Amino acid sequence: MNKILVANRGEIALRIMKSAREMGIQTVAVYSEADRNSPHVKYADEAVYLGPPPSAQSYLLGDKIIAACKELGVDGIHPGYGFLSENGEFAQAVEDAGLIFIGPKAHSMKVMGDKLAAKEAAREFGIPLVPGTEGAIDDPKEAIAICREIGFPVLIKASAGGGGKGMRVVEREEELEEQIHSAISEAKSAFGNGAVFIEKYVGSPRHIEVQVLCDSHGNRVHLFERECSVQRRHQKVIEEAPSAILSDELRAEMGQKAVDVARSCDYLGAGTVEFIMDEDHNFYFMEMNTRLQVEHPVTEMITGVDLVKEQIRVARGEELSFKQEDLKIHGHSIEVRVYAENARENFMPDIGNLRVYQRPHGVGVRVDDGFEEGMDIPIYYDPMISKLVTYGKDREEARLRMIRAIDDYKIVGLHTTMEFARFVMKHEAFISGDFDTHFVNKHFKPEYLDQSQHADGDIAGMIVAKMMGDQSKQNELADANGSATRSNWKIKRL
Ligand code: ADP
């Protein structure tokens, strides 16, 4: 493979291109009107304009992307995450065009893209599943009998759902029938597929997922777990590896089950097997994500494996360069997703301009981003600004380093999830490792956010001084405000 087109944007496009460049592979970016000046476009060796900002008119135009590949002599397409990454028809069209899709085969995506089909495949391999209905619900009456057996509350899930959407908790039997009917019609309109099923609602669940890698020679390994229990709206916001609560035995068992899930769908490349774990550490298969995950860096940090390079290698037909027994966990890594969101207003997405954007640096800090100071965060796409990742010799070092990195990260112009992340890092439940997916509901209130981080007047002063290029004014402001805001506004005079 000499040339790869990255069918994505922002931080993940850049992250993929960096690994490709290290492998001596040329890169092609694609972009919409909104991303014309984005770093991923500048970083690539070539770039292809796709269309207006809405995804349906740009990043989802599979045929246009394939046509561009043929014109530019591209050998393979990396889809990143989101957009076309889990679209089996696109993967097939790529292969049919004589190009390499850097990801699994269409048939594996088809099985795992549908929650019910995925469970069916996993069941045959003896993977533990959350108790519930086996197939789609046709008759709510039958569902009632099953719910009585497993006990309320239960969760109705859309088979084609994703991204935390298409789920509803039902507390009481009287509500079940009505909720099933509304879930079916909602699933039809949201996902074009009305199949819904029921799972026992796990009361105090942790979301623990396992990274797997498979080549086309029958080698399958797991790269340990990621703990993704700190969520809002059923969506992850802070992840870490390894989990603070797994024993070596449980880790090995979950790893093996994850590899079995990969085997059950004839998987190729990098994938993630998601499990839900109850208070007694029973774990159940939820679904498999057939792509690179947002949170993959924490796995890279603790294993030393560049997952994108491995994806490219196995897509080229090479064997995995290591075996299960070669993989060891070294240290600990935490990732904070820095979203343009206001944690004070129920994590409502925020838009605006990155008036000040200064990244943290230093040992054990990795920032994957796709923006520069002065850029707007477009409304058309996911509002993630960056992924802030820290690494330490142990969990405590990674945690304290994350607090330091958050303090060093300067973003002015819009609200972000960083203040919330600082709150989490300092919270007793996170420190002890005793938390579940209800962390936000149980422990967080907007008024707990650190007020000292909101010295807007001081920050506004910094911006004015910055715009005027007046270093002495900046120093003066920084000195005056050093103790009120953070000491790193202070420019120390030697
Ligand atoms: P999606 O595909 O939308 O991401 P998942 O099936 O992966 O949906 O579930 C997303 C989140 O919803 C999980 O991380 C967990 O917090 C919650 N969840 C899913 N299934 C259950 C369950 N049976 N009981 C309790 N919580 C659940």
Short mmCIF file of C-alpha atoms and ligand atoms in Angstrom, two decimals:
data_model
loop_
_atom_site.label_atom_id
_atom_site.label_comp_id
_atom_site.label_asym_id
_atom_site.label_seq_id
_atom_site.Cartn_x
_atom_site.Cartn_y
_atom_site.Cartn_z
CA MET A 1 0.00 0.00 0.00
CA ASN A 2 1.60 3.22 -1.12
CA LYS A 3 -1.26 5.68 -0.80
CA ILE A 4 -4.17 5.80 1.66
CA LEU A 5 -7.23 8.02 1.57
CA VAL A 6 -8.62 8.84 4.99
CA ALA A 7 -12.40 9.11 4.65
CA ASN A 8 -12.80 11.22 7.76
CA ARG A 9 -12.03 14.60 9.28
CA GLY A 10 -10.52 16.28 12.33
CA GLU A 11 -8.47 14.58 14.98
CA ILE A 12 -8.94 11.00 13.80
CA ALA A 13 -7.99 11.84 10.21
CA LEU A 14 -4.77 13.44 11.48
CA ARG A 15 -4.06 10.61 13.86
CA ILE A 16 -4.34 8.05 11.03
CA MET A 17 -2.22 10.12 8.66
CA LYS A 18 0.58 10.33 11.21
CA SER A 19 0.91 6.55 11.43
CA ALA A 20 0.68 6.24 7.65
CA ARG A 21 3.45 8.79 7.25
CA GLU A 22 5.67 6.86 9.67
CA MET A 23 5.13 3.81 7.47
CA GLY A 24 6.18 5.73 4.37
CA ILE A 25 2.64 5.75 2.99
CA GLN A 26 1.27 8.80 1.13
CA THR A 27 -2.00 10.25 2.43
CA VAL A 28 -5.06 11.81 0.83
CA ALA A 29 -7.50 13.91 2.88
CA VAL A 30 -11.13 14.60 2.07
CA TYR A 31 -12.91 17.71 3.26
CA SER A 32 -16.17 19.58 3.24
CA GLU A 33 -16.61 23.31 2.78
CA ALA A 34 -16.58 23.74 6.59
CA ASP A 35 -13.18 22.04 6.87
CA ARG A 36 -11.39 23.76 4.00
CA ASN A 37 -8.70 25.15 6.32
CA SER A 38 -8.52 22.25 8.74
CA PRO A 39 -5.19 20.82 9.88
CA HIS A 40 -6.03 17.38 8.48
CA VAL A 41 -6.30 18.91 5.00
CA LYS A 42 -2.97 20.70 5.35
CA TYR A 43 -1.21 17.65 6.78
CA ALA A 44 -2.14 15.30 3.93
CA ASP A 45 -0.06 14.98 0.78
CA GLU A 46 -3.17 15.56 -1.32
CA ALA A 47 -6.72 16.65 -0.55
CA VAL A 48 -10.08 16.16 -2.24
CA TYR A 49 -13.01 18.54 -1.85
CA LEU A 50 -16.26 16.64 -1.27
CA GLY A 51 -19.03 19.21 -0.97
CA PRO A 52 -21.06 21.43 1.37
CA PRO A 53 -20.77 21.00 5.17
CA PRO A 54 -23.66 18.58 5.93
CA SER A 55 -22.26 15.02 6.17
CA ALA A 56 -24.81 13.66 3.69
CA GLN A 57 -23.38 16.04 1.07
CA SER A 58 -19.73 15.44 1.92
CA TYR A 59 -18.24 12.82 4.25
CA LEU A 60 -20.95 10.25 3.53
CA LEU A 61 -20.55 10.37 -0.26
CA GLY A 62 -19.05 6.91 -0.63
CA ASP A 63 -19.17 6.83 -4.43
CA LYS A 64 -17.46 10.18 -4.77
CA ILE A 65 -14.74 9.06 -2.36
CA ILE A 66 -14.15 5.83 -4.29
CA ALA A 67 -14.03 7.75 -7.58
CA ALA A 68 -11.41 10.11 -6.11
CA CYS A 69 -9.33 7.11 -5.03
CA LYS A 70 -9.28 5.74 -8.55
CA GLU A 71 -8.31 9.07 -10.00
CA LEU A 72 -5.46 9.62 -7.53
CA GLY A 73 -4.07 6.08 -7.59
CA VAL A 74 -5.05 5.35 -3.98
CA ASP A 75 -4.62 1.74 -2.78
CA GLY A 76 -6.61 1.73 0.45
CA ILE A 77 -9.28 3.66 2.38
CA HIS A 78 -9.18 4.16 6.14
CA PRO A 79 -12.66 5.13 7.36
CA GLY A 80 -11.73 6.25 10.92
CA TYR A 81 -14.77 6.17 13.21
CA GLY A 82 -18.29 7.49 12.56
CA PHE A 83 -19.30 8.47 9.00
CA LEU A 84 -18.77 5.43 6.69
CA SER A 85 -16.74 3.34 9.12
CA GLU A 86 -19.46 0.83 9.98
CA ASN A 87 -21.21 0.82 6.65
CA GLY A 88 -20.89 -2.70 5.23
CA GLU A 89 -22.16 -1.63 1.81
CA PHE A 90 -19.43 0.96 1.55
CA ALA A 91 -16.78 -1.57 2.62
CA GLN A 92 -18.05 -3.91 -0.09
CA ALA A 93 -18.10 -1.16 -2.73
CA VAL A 94 -14.49 -0.31 -1.83
CA GLU A 95 -13.44 -3.93 -2.33
CA ASP A 96 -15.48 -4.20 -5.54
CA ALA A 97 -13.61 -1.19 -6.87
CA GLY A 98 -10.35 -3.08 -6.37
CA LEU A 99 -9.30 -1.03 -3.35
CA ILE A 100 -8.47 -2.17 0.19
CA PHE A 101 -10.89 -1.25 2.97
CA ILE A 102 -8.81 -0.86 6.13
CA GLY A 103 -11.24 -2.59 8.44
CA PRO A 104 -13.24 -5.80 8.67
CA LYS A 105 -15.05 -7.51 5.81
CA ALA A 106 -18.62 -6.45 5.00
CA HIS A 107 -20.10 -9.73 6.27
CA SER A 108 -18.60 -9.24 9.77
CA MET A 109 -19.86 -5.67 9.89
CA LYS A 110 -23.32 -6.82 8.93
CA VAL A 111 -23.53 -9.30 11.81
CA MET A 112 -22.11 -6.94 14.43
CA GLY A 113 -23.94 -3.87 13.12
CA ASP A 114 -27.20 -5.34 14.28
CA LYS A 115 -27.40 -5.91 18.03
CA LEU A 116 -29.69 -8.92 17.72
CA ALA A 117 -27.62 -10.63 15.02
CA ALA A 118 -24.52 -9.96 17.12
CA LYS A 119 -26.06 -11.60 20.17
CA GLU A 120 -27.11 -14.56 18.06
CA ALA A 121 -23.57 -15.06 16.78
CA ALA A 122 -22.10 -14.65 20.28
CA ARG A 123 -24.60 -17.06 21.83
CA GLU A 124 -23.28 -19.90 19.68
CA PHE A 125 -19.81 -19.33 21.09
CA GLY A 126 -20.96 -19.47 24.70
CA ILE A 127 -20.47 -15.75 25.36
CA PRO A 128 -22.47 -14.54 28.40
CA LEU A 129 -25.43 -12.34 27.38
CA VAL A 130 -27.61 -10.05 29.48
CA PRO A 131 -30.81 -11.99 30.32
CA GLY A 132 -33.68 -10.88 28.10
CA THR A 133 -35.65 -11.64 24.95
CA GLU A 134 -33.79 -13.75 22.39
CA GLY A 135 -35.08 -12.05 19.28
CA ALA A 136 -37.07 -8.99 18.21
CA ILE A 137 -40.35 -8.51 20.07
CA ASP A 138 -43.42 -9.24 17.96
CA ASP A 139 -45.89 -9.71 20.75
CA PRO A 140 -45.69 -7.45 23.83
CA LYS A 141 -47.67 -10.09 25.79
CA GLU A 142 -44.85 -12.59 25.38
CA ALA A 143 -42.37 -9.94 26.39
CA ILE A 144 -44.27 -9.38 29.64
CA ALA A 145 -43.78 -13.02 30.62
CA ILE A 146 -40.03 -12.75 30.03
CA CYS A 147 -39.81 -9.47 31.94
CA ARG A 148 -41.57 -11.06 34.92
CA GLU A 149 -38.98 -13.78 34.86
CA ILE A 150 -35.95 -11.47 34.74
CA GLY A 151 -37.54 -8.82 36.95
CA PHE A 152 -38.02 -5.05 36.50
CA PRO A 153 -36.55 -2.61 35.63
CA VAL A 154 -35.82 -3.68 32.06
CA LEU A 155 -34.26 -1.91 29.11
CA ILE A 156 -35.87 -1.80 25.66
CA LYS A 157 -33.17 -1.49 23.00
CA ALA A 158 -33.37 -0.87 19.27
CA SER A 159 -31.45 -3.55 17.38
CA ALA A 160 -30.13 -0.95 14.94
CA GLY A 161 -29.47 1.65 17.65
CA GLY A 162 -26.12 3.19 18.44
CA GLY A 163 -24.35 6.08 20.08
CA GLY A 164 -26.46 5.74 23.22
CA LYS A 165 -29.67 6.29 21.25
CA GLY A 166 -32.69 4.01 20.99
CA MET A 167 -32.82 2.81 24.61
CA ARG A 168 -35.53 3.20 27.23
CA VAL A 169 -35.75 1.97 30.79
CA VAL A 170 -39.07 0.52 31.92
CA GLU A 171 -39.58 0.47 35.66
CA ARG A 172 -43.03 -1.18 35.94
CA GLU A 173 -45.01 -3.87 34.19
CA GLU A 174 -47.96 -1.51 33.59
CA GLU A 175 -45.78 0.69 31.37
CA LEU A 176 -44.25 -2.08 29.31
CA GLU A 177 -46.74 -2.49 26.47
CA GLU A 178 -47.02 1.18 25.73
CA GLN A 179 -43.25 1.64 25.91
CA ILE A 180 -42.67 -1.25 23.49
CA HIS A 181 -45.02 0.33 20.96
CA SER A 182 -43.34 3.71 21.21
CA ALA A 183 -39.87 2.12 21.06
CA ILE A 184 -40.80 0.29 17.85
CA SER A 185 -42.13 3.39 16.11
CA GLU A 186 -39.17 5.46 17.31
CA ALA A 187 -36.71 2.82 16.05
CA LYS A 188 -38.49 2.76 12.68
CA SER A 189 -38.20 6.47 12.19
CA ALA A 190 -34.71 6.90 13.69
CA PHE A 191 -32.94 3.84 12.26
CA GLY A 192 -35.27 2.59 9.51
CA ASN A 193 -35.58 -0.70 11.40
CA GLY A 194 -38.29 -1.29 13.99
CA ALA A 195 -36.71 -4.35 15.65
CA VAL A 196 -36.48 -3.89 19.42
CA PHE A 197 -35.60 -6.32 22.20
CA ILE A 198 -35.48 -6.38 25.97
CA GLU A 199 -32.57 -6.77 28.36
CA LYS A 200 -32.48 -6.85 32.10
CA TYR A 201 -31.50 -3.40 33.30
CA VAL A 202 -28.22 -3.95 35.10
CA GLY A 203 -28.52 -1.83 38.23
CA SER A 204 -25.01 -0.65 38.92
CA PRO A 205 -23.27 -1.33 35.63
CA ARG A 206 -19.74 -0.70 34.51
CA HIS A 207 -18.93 -0.43 30.83
CA ILE A 208 -15.78 -2.44 30.21
CA GLU A 209 -14.63 -3.14 26.67
CA VAL A 210 -11.85 -5.22 25.21
CA GLN A 211 -9.68 -4.28 22.23
CA VAL A 212 -9.11 -7.09 19.76
CA LEU A 213 -6.88 -7.42 16.70
CA CYS A 214 -7.18 -10.16 14.08
CA ASP A 215 -5.20 -10.91 10.94
CA SER A 216 -6.20 -12.92 7.88
CA HIS A 217 -4.02 -15.87 8.95
CA GLY A 218 -6.23 -16.91 11.85
CA ASN A 219 -4.30 -15.03 14.56
CA ARG A 220 -6.49 -13.24 17.08
CA VAL A 221 -5.34 -11.38 20.16
CA HIS A 222 -6.83 -9.03 22.74
CA LEU A 223 -5.08 -5.93 24.01
CA PHE A 224 -6.75 -5.86 27.43
CA GLU A 225 -9.63 -3.70 28.54
CA ARG A 226 -10.73 -0.10 28.69
CA GLU A 227 -12.98 1.15 31.46
CA CYS A 228 -15.55 3.53 29.98
CA SER A 229 -18.05 3.91 32.81
CA VAL A 230 -17.92 7.69 33.17
CA GLN A 231 -20.67 8.63 30.73
CA ARG A 232 -23.31 11.26 30.13
CA ARG A 233 -26.42 10.42 28.05
CA HIS A 234 -25.13 6.81 27.80
CA GLN A 235 -22.10 8.20 25.97
CA LYS A 236 -18.52 7.93 27.13
CA VAL A 237 -16.63 11.00 28.24
CA ILE A 238 -13.69 9.63 30.29
CA GLU A 239 -11.94 6.32 29.66
CA GLU A 240 -8.99 4.54 31.18
CA ALA A 241 -6.87 1.42 30.78
CA PRO A 242 -6.58 -0.84 32.57
CA SER A 243 -9.78 -0.92 34.63
CA ALA A 244 -9.21 -0.31 38.33
CA ILE A 245 -11.27 -3.36 39.32
CA LEU A 246 -10.32 -6.35 37.17
CA SER A 247 -8.31 -9.22 38.60
CA ASP A 248 -5.79 -10.90 36.29
CA GLU A 249 -8.08 -13.93 36.07
CA LEU A 250 -11.13 -11.89 35.12
CA ARG A 251 -9.07 -9.89 32.61
CA ALA A 252 -7.87 -13.10 30.95
CA GLU A 253 -11.40 -14.50 30.89
CA MET A 254 -12.94 -11.37 29.37
CA GLY A 255 -10.07 -11.18 26.88
CA GLN A 256 -10.70 -14.75 25.78
CA LYS A 257 -14.45 -14.13 25.42
CA ALA A 258 -13.73 -11.03 23.35
CA VAL A 259 -11.49 -13.04 21.05
CA ASP A 260 -14.31 -15.60 20.76
CA VAL A 261 -16.74 -12.84 19.74
CA ALA A 262 -14.25 -11.82 17.03
CA ARG A 263 -14.06 -15.44 15.90
CA SER A 264 -17.87 -15.70 15.85
CA CYS A 265 -18.07 -13.10 13.06
CA ASP A 266 -14.84 -13.97 11.24
CA TYR A 267 -13.34 -10.63 12.23
CA LEU A 268 -10.39 -8.92 10.57
CA GLY A 269 -8.49 -5.89 11.88
CA ALA A 270 -9.04 -3.83 15.04
CA GLY A 271 -12.36 -4.08 16.84
CA THR A 272 -13.86 -3.57 20.27
CA VAL A 273 -16.01 -5.99 22.20
CA GLU A 274 -18.17 -4.17 24.74
CA PHE A 275 -19.27 -5.80 27.97
CA ILE A 276 -21.46 -4.61 30.79
CA MET A 277 -20.43 -5.70 34.28
CA ASP A 278 -22.66 -5.90 37.35
CA GLU A 279 -21.78 -5.30 41.01
CA ASP A 280 -20.79 -8.94 41.47
CA HIS A 281 -18.40 -8.68 38.53
CA ASN A 282 -20.56 -10.83 36.26
CA PHE A 283 -19.97 -9.60 32.73
CA TYR A 284 -22.23 -9.78 29.67
CA PHE A 285 -21.61 -9.09 25.98
CA MET A 286 -23.34 -5.93 24.76
CA GLU A 287 -22.04 -5.35 21.24
CA MET A 288 -18.98 -5.20 19.04
CA ASN A 289 -17.80 -2.01 17.39
CA THR A 290 -16.22 -2.89 14.08
CA ARG A 291 -13.81 0.03 13.81
CA LEU A 292 -11.16 2.01 15.62
CA GLN A 293 -12.67 3.54 18.77
CA VAL A 294 -12.34 7.15 19.89
CA GLU A 295 -10.69 5.89 23.08
CA HIS A 296 -8.08 3.66 21.40
CA PRO A 297 -5.12 5.80 22.62
CA VAL A 298 -5.34 4.53 26.21
CA THR A 299 -4.72 1.01 24.89
CA GLU A 300 -1.82 2.25 22.79
CA MET A 301 -0.29 3.91 25.84
CA ILE A 302 -0.35 0.81 28.04
CA THR A 303 0.63 -1.74 25.38
CA GLY A 304 3.00 0.25 23.19
CA VAL A 305 1.11 -0.95 20.10
CA ASP A 306 0.20 1.56 17.38
CA LEU A 307 -3.27 0.29 16.50
CA VAL A 308 -3.50 2.18 13.22
CA LYS A 309 -0.25 0.65 11.98
CA GLU A 310 -1.52 -2.80 12.90
CA GLN A 311 -4.78 -2.10 11.06
CA ILE A 312 -2.82 -1.19 7.96
CA ARG A 313 -0.54 -4.21 8.28
CA VAL A 314 -3.36 -6.74 8.54
CA ALA A 315 -5.28 -5.00 5.75
CA ARG A 316 -2.17 -5.59 3.59
CA GLY A 317 -2.49 -9.28 4.38
CA GLU A 318 0.44 -9.41 6.79
CA GLU A 319 0.47 -11.46 9.97
CA LEU A 320 0.19 -9.73 13.33
CA SER A 321 3.70 -8.88 14.49
CA PHE A 322 3.13 -10.24 18.02
CA LYS A 323 1.36 -12.99 19.89
CA GLN A 324 -0.93 -12.82 22.91
CA GLU A 325 1.88 -13.77 25.28
CA ASP A 326 4.04 -10.87 23.99
CA LEU A 327 1.49 -8.34 25.20
CA LYS A 328 1.85 -6.87 28.69
CA ILE A 329 0.22 -3.97 30.50
CA HIS A 330 2.70 -1.21 31.32
CA GLY A 331 1.46 1.58 33.57
CA HIS A 332 -1.88 3.31 33.32
CA SER A 333 -3.56 5.71 30.91
CA ILE A 334 -6.59 8.02 31.15
CA GLU A 335 -8.40 9.82 28.34
CA VAL A 336 -10.68 12.84 28.65
CA ARG A 337 -12.83 13.69 25.67
CA VAL A 338 -12.73 17.44 25.38
CA TYR A 339 -16.15 18.25 23.97
CA ALA A 340 -17.50 21.70 23.20
CA GLU A 341 -20.26 21.23 25.77
CA ASN A 342 -21.54 23.06 28.78
CA ALA A 343 -21.52 20.76 31.81
CA ARG A 344 -23.40 23.44 33.76
CA GLU A 345 -26.30 23.19 31.28
CA ASN A 346 -26.77 19.44 31.15
CA PHE A 347 -23.82 19.01 28.77
CA MET A 348 -25.53 20.99 26.03
CA PRO A 349 -23.34 21.27 22.90
CA ASP A 350 -21.68 24.66 22.53
CA ILE A 351 -20.38 26.25 19.37
CA GLY A 352 -18.00 29.09 18.88
CA ASN A 353 -14.51 30.17 18.08
CA LEU A 354 -11.33 28.88 19.70
CA ARG A 355 -10.13 32.34 20.63
CA VAL A 356 -7.35 30.95 22.77
CA TYR A 357 -6.14 27.42 22.22
CA GLN A 358 -2.97 26.30 23.99
CA ARG A 359 -2.21 22.60 24.38
CA PRO A 360 -0.64 21.06 27.43
CA HIS A 361 2.77 19.45 26.97
CA GLY A 362 5.26 17.46 28.97
CA VAL A 363 6.01 13.93 29.94
CA GLY A 364 3.13 11.46 29.67
CA VAL A 365 0.70 13.84 27.92
CA ARG A 366 -0.80 13.18 24.47
CA VAL A 367 -3.27 15.46 22.73
CA ASP A 368 -5.05 14.16 19.62
CA ASP A 369 -6.83 17.09 18.03
CA GLY A 370 -7.73 18.63 14.71
CA PHE A 371 -8.06 22.33 15.44
CA GLU A 372 -5.85 25.40 15.72
CA GLU A 373 -6.32 28.63 17.61
CA GLY A 374 -8.78 30.95 15.87
CA MET A 375 -10.80 28.18 14.25
CA ASP A 376 -14.55 27.73 14.66
CA ILE A 377 -16.00 24.49 15.98
CA PRO A 378 -18.50 23.67 13.22
CA ILE A 379 -22.06 22.82 14.15
CA TYR A 380 -22.32 20.11 11.52
CA TYR A 381 -20.25 17.41 13.21
CA ASP A 382 -19.49 15.79 16.54
CA PRO A 383 -18.53 18.57 18.98
CA MET A 384 -15.31 16.90 20.14
CA ILE A 385 -12.39 19.32 20.16
CA SER A 386 -9.71 16.88 21.22
CA LYS A 387 -8.76 13.85 23.25
CA LEU A 388 -6.53 14.58 26.17
CA VAL A 389 -4.61 11.49 27.20
CA THR A 390 -2.19 10.99 30.05
CA TYR A 391 0.08 8.12 30.92
CA GLY A 392 1.69 7.28 34.24
CA LYS A 393 3.56 4.42 35.86
CA ASP A 394 0.37 3.75 37.82
CA ARG A 395 -3.23 4.99 38.02
CA GLU A 396 -2.45 7.68 40.56
CA GLU A 397 0.31 9.18 38.46
CA ALA A 398 -1.92 9.16 35.36
CA ARG A 399 -4.72 10.83 37.39
CA LEU A 400 -2.55 13.57 38.89
CA ARG A 401 -0.97 14.15 35.49
CA MET A 402 -4.44 14.55 34.00
CA ILE A 403 -5.27 17.25 36.53
CA ARG A 404 -2.02 19.01 35.68
CA ALA A 405 -2.69 18.67 31.92
CA ILE A 406 -6.22 20.06 32.31
CA ASP A 407 -4.80 23.01 34.24
CA ASP A 408 -2.24 23.60 31.47
CA TYR A 409 -4.80 23.33 28.65
CA LYS A 410 -6.10 26.78 27.74
CA ILE A 411 -9.30 26.93 25.75
CA VAL A 412 -11.18 30.21 25.60
CA GLY A 413 -14.19 30.94 23.44
CA LEU A 414 -16.53 28.11 24.32
CA HIS A 415 -17.49 25.78 27.14
CA THR A 416 -15.77 22.43 27.31
CA THR A 417 -16.03 19.22 29.32
CA MET A 418 -12.63 19.86 30.93
CA GLU A 419 -13.93 21.42 34.12
CA PHE A 420 -16.20 18.42 34.55
CA ALA A 421 -13.25 16.11 33.92
CA ARG A 422 -11.22 17.90 36.60
CA PHE A 423 -14.12 17.38 39.00
CA VAL A 424 -14.16 13.66 38.18
CA MET A 425 -10.39 13.31 38.58
CA LYS A 426 -10.64 14.78 42.08
CA HIS A 427 -13.75 12.88 43.15
CA GLU A 428 -13.45 10.22 45.83
CA ALA A 429 -15.45 7.68 43.77
CA PHE A 430 -13.09 8.02 40.82
CA ILE A 431 -10.00 7.97 43.01
CA SER A 432 -11.10 4.77 44.72
CA GLY A 433 -12.28 3.17 41.47
CA ASP A 434 -15.71 2.59 42.99
CA PHE A 435 -18.01 4.04 40.33
CA ASP A 436 -20.44 2.94 37.63
CA THR A 437 -22.19 4.38 34.57
CA HIS A 438 -24.39 6.51 36.86
CA PHE A 439 -21.45 8.60 38.02
CA VAL A 440 -22.92 11.84 36.67
CA ASN A 441 -26.38 11.34 38.21
CA LYS A 442 -25.01 10.13 41.52
CA HIS A 443 -22.13 12.49 42.10
CA PHE A 444 -22.27 15.55 39.86
CA LYS A 445 -23.97 18.88 40.28
CA PRO A 446 -23.02 21.93 38.19
CA GLU A 447 -22.42 23.98 41.33
CA TYR A 448 -19.58 21.65 42.27
CA LEU A 449 -17.52 22.93 39.36
CA ASP A 450 -14.47 24.81 40.44
CA GLN A 451 -15.43 28.48 40.42
CA SER A 452 -11.83 29.63 40.35
CA GLN A 453 -11.61 28.38 36.76
CA HIS A 454 -14.20 30.92 35.71
CA ALA A 455 -12.36 34.16 36.07
CA ASP A 456 -13.75 35.27 32.72
CA GLY A 457 -12.70 38.85 33.19
CA ASP A 458 -9.07 37.83 33.62
CA ILE A 459 -9.22 35.59 30.59
CA ALA A 460 -10.83 38.32 28.51
CA GLY A 461 -7.94 40.54 29.55
CA MET A 462 -5.48 37.91 28.36
CA ILE A 463 -7.20 37.79 24.98
CA VAL A 464 -7.13 41.54 24.55
CA ALA A 465 -3.47 41.63 25.50
CA LYS A 466 -2.77 38.74 23.18
CA MET A 467 -4.56 40.42 20.29
CA MET A 468 -2.57 43.54 20.90
CA GLY A 469 0.62 41.51 21.08
CA ASP A 470 1.55 43.33 24.25
CA GLN A 471 3.82 40.96 26.16
CA SER A 472 4.34 43.28 29.13
CA LYS A 473 0.55 43.64 29.51
CA GLN A 474 0.21 39.86 29.36
CA ASN A 475 2.86 39.46 32.03
CA GLU A 476 1.21 42.07 34.21
CA LEU A 477 -2.19 40.44 33.93
CA ALA A 478 -0.71 37.02 34.46
CA ASP A 479 1.14 38.14 37.56
CA ALA A 480 -1.86 39.90 38.98
CA ASN A 481 -4.17 36.96 38.35
CA GLY A 482 -1.81 34.09 38.94
CA SER A 483 -3.22 33.18 42.30
CA ALA A 484 -6.84 33.85 41.42
CA THR A 485 -6.90 31.71 38.28
CA ARG A 486 -4.13 29.18 37.80
CA SER A 487 -0.51 29.74 38.50
CA ASN A 488 0.36 28.80 34.93
CA TRP A 489 -1.04 32.07 33.66
CA LYS A 490 1.86 33.49 35.52
CA ILE A 491 4.99 34.10 33.53
CA LYS A 492 7.79 33.51 35.93
CA ARG A 493 10.64 36.01 35.68
CA LEU A 494 14.01 34.42 36.22
P1 ADP B 1 -24.92 2.00 21.90
O1 ADP B 1 -24.74 1.09 20.73
O2 ADP B 1 -26.00 2.99 21.70
O3 ADP B 1 -23.63 2.60 22.39
P2 ADP B 1 -24.78 0.02 24.03
O4 ADP B 1 -25.54 -1.26 23.94
O5 ADP B 1 -23.31 -0.04 23.75
O6 ADP B 1 -25.49 1.09 23.08
O7 ADP B 1 -25.01 0.68 25.46
C1 ADP B 1 -24.57 1.99 25.76
C2 ADP B 1 -24.60 2.23 27.25
O8 ADP B 1 -25.92 2.02 27.77
C3 ADP B 1 -23.72 1.30 28.07
O9 ADP B 1 -22.39 1.74 28.12
C4 ADP B 1 -24.42 1.33 29.42
O10 ADP B 1 -24.08 2.52 30.10
C5 ADP B 1 -25.88 1.42 29.05
N1 ADP B 1 -26.51 0.07 28.99
C6 ADP B 1 -26.59 -0.74 27.90
N2 ADP B 1 -27.21 -1.91 28.20
C7 ADP B 1 -27.54 -1.86 29.50
C8 ADP B 1 -28.22 -2.76 30.43
N3 ADP B 1 -28.68 -3.95 30.03
N4 ADP B 1 -28.37 -2.35 31.71
C9 ADP B 1 -27.93 -1.14 32.11
N5 ADP B 1 -27.30 -0.25 31.31
C10 ADP B 1 -27.11 -0.59 30.02
#
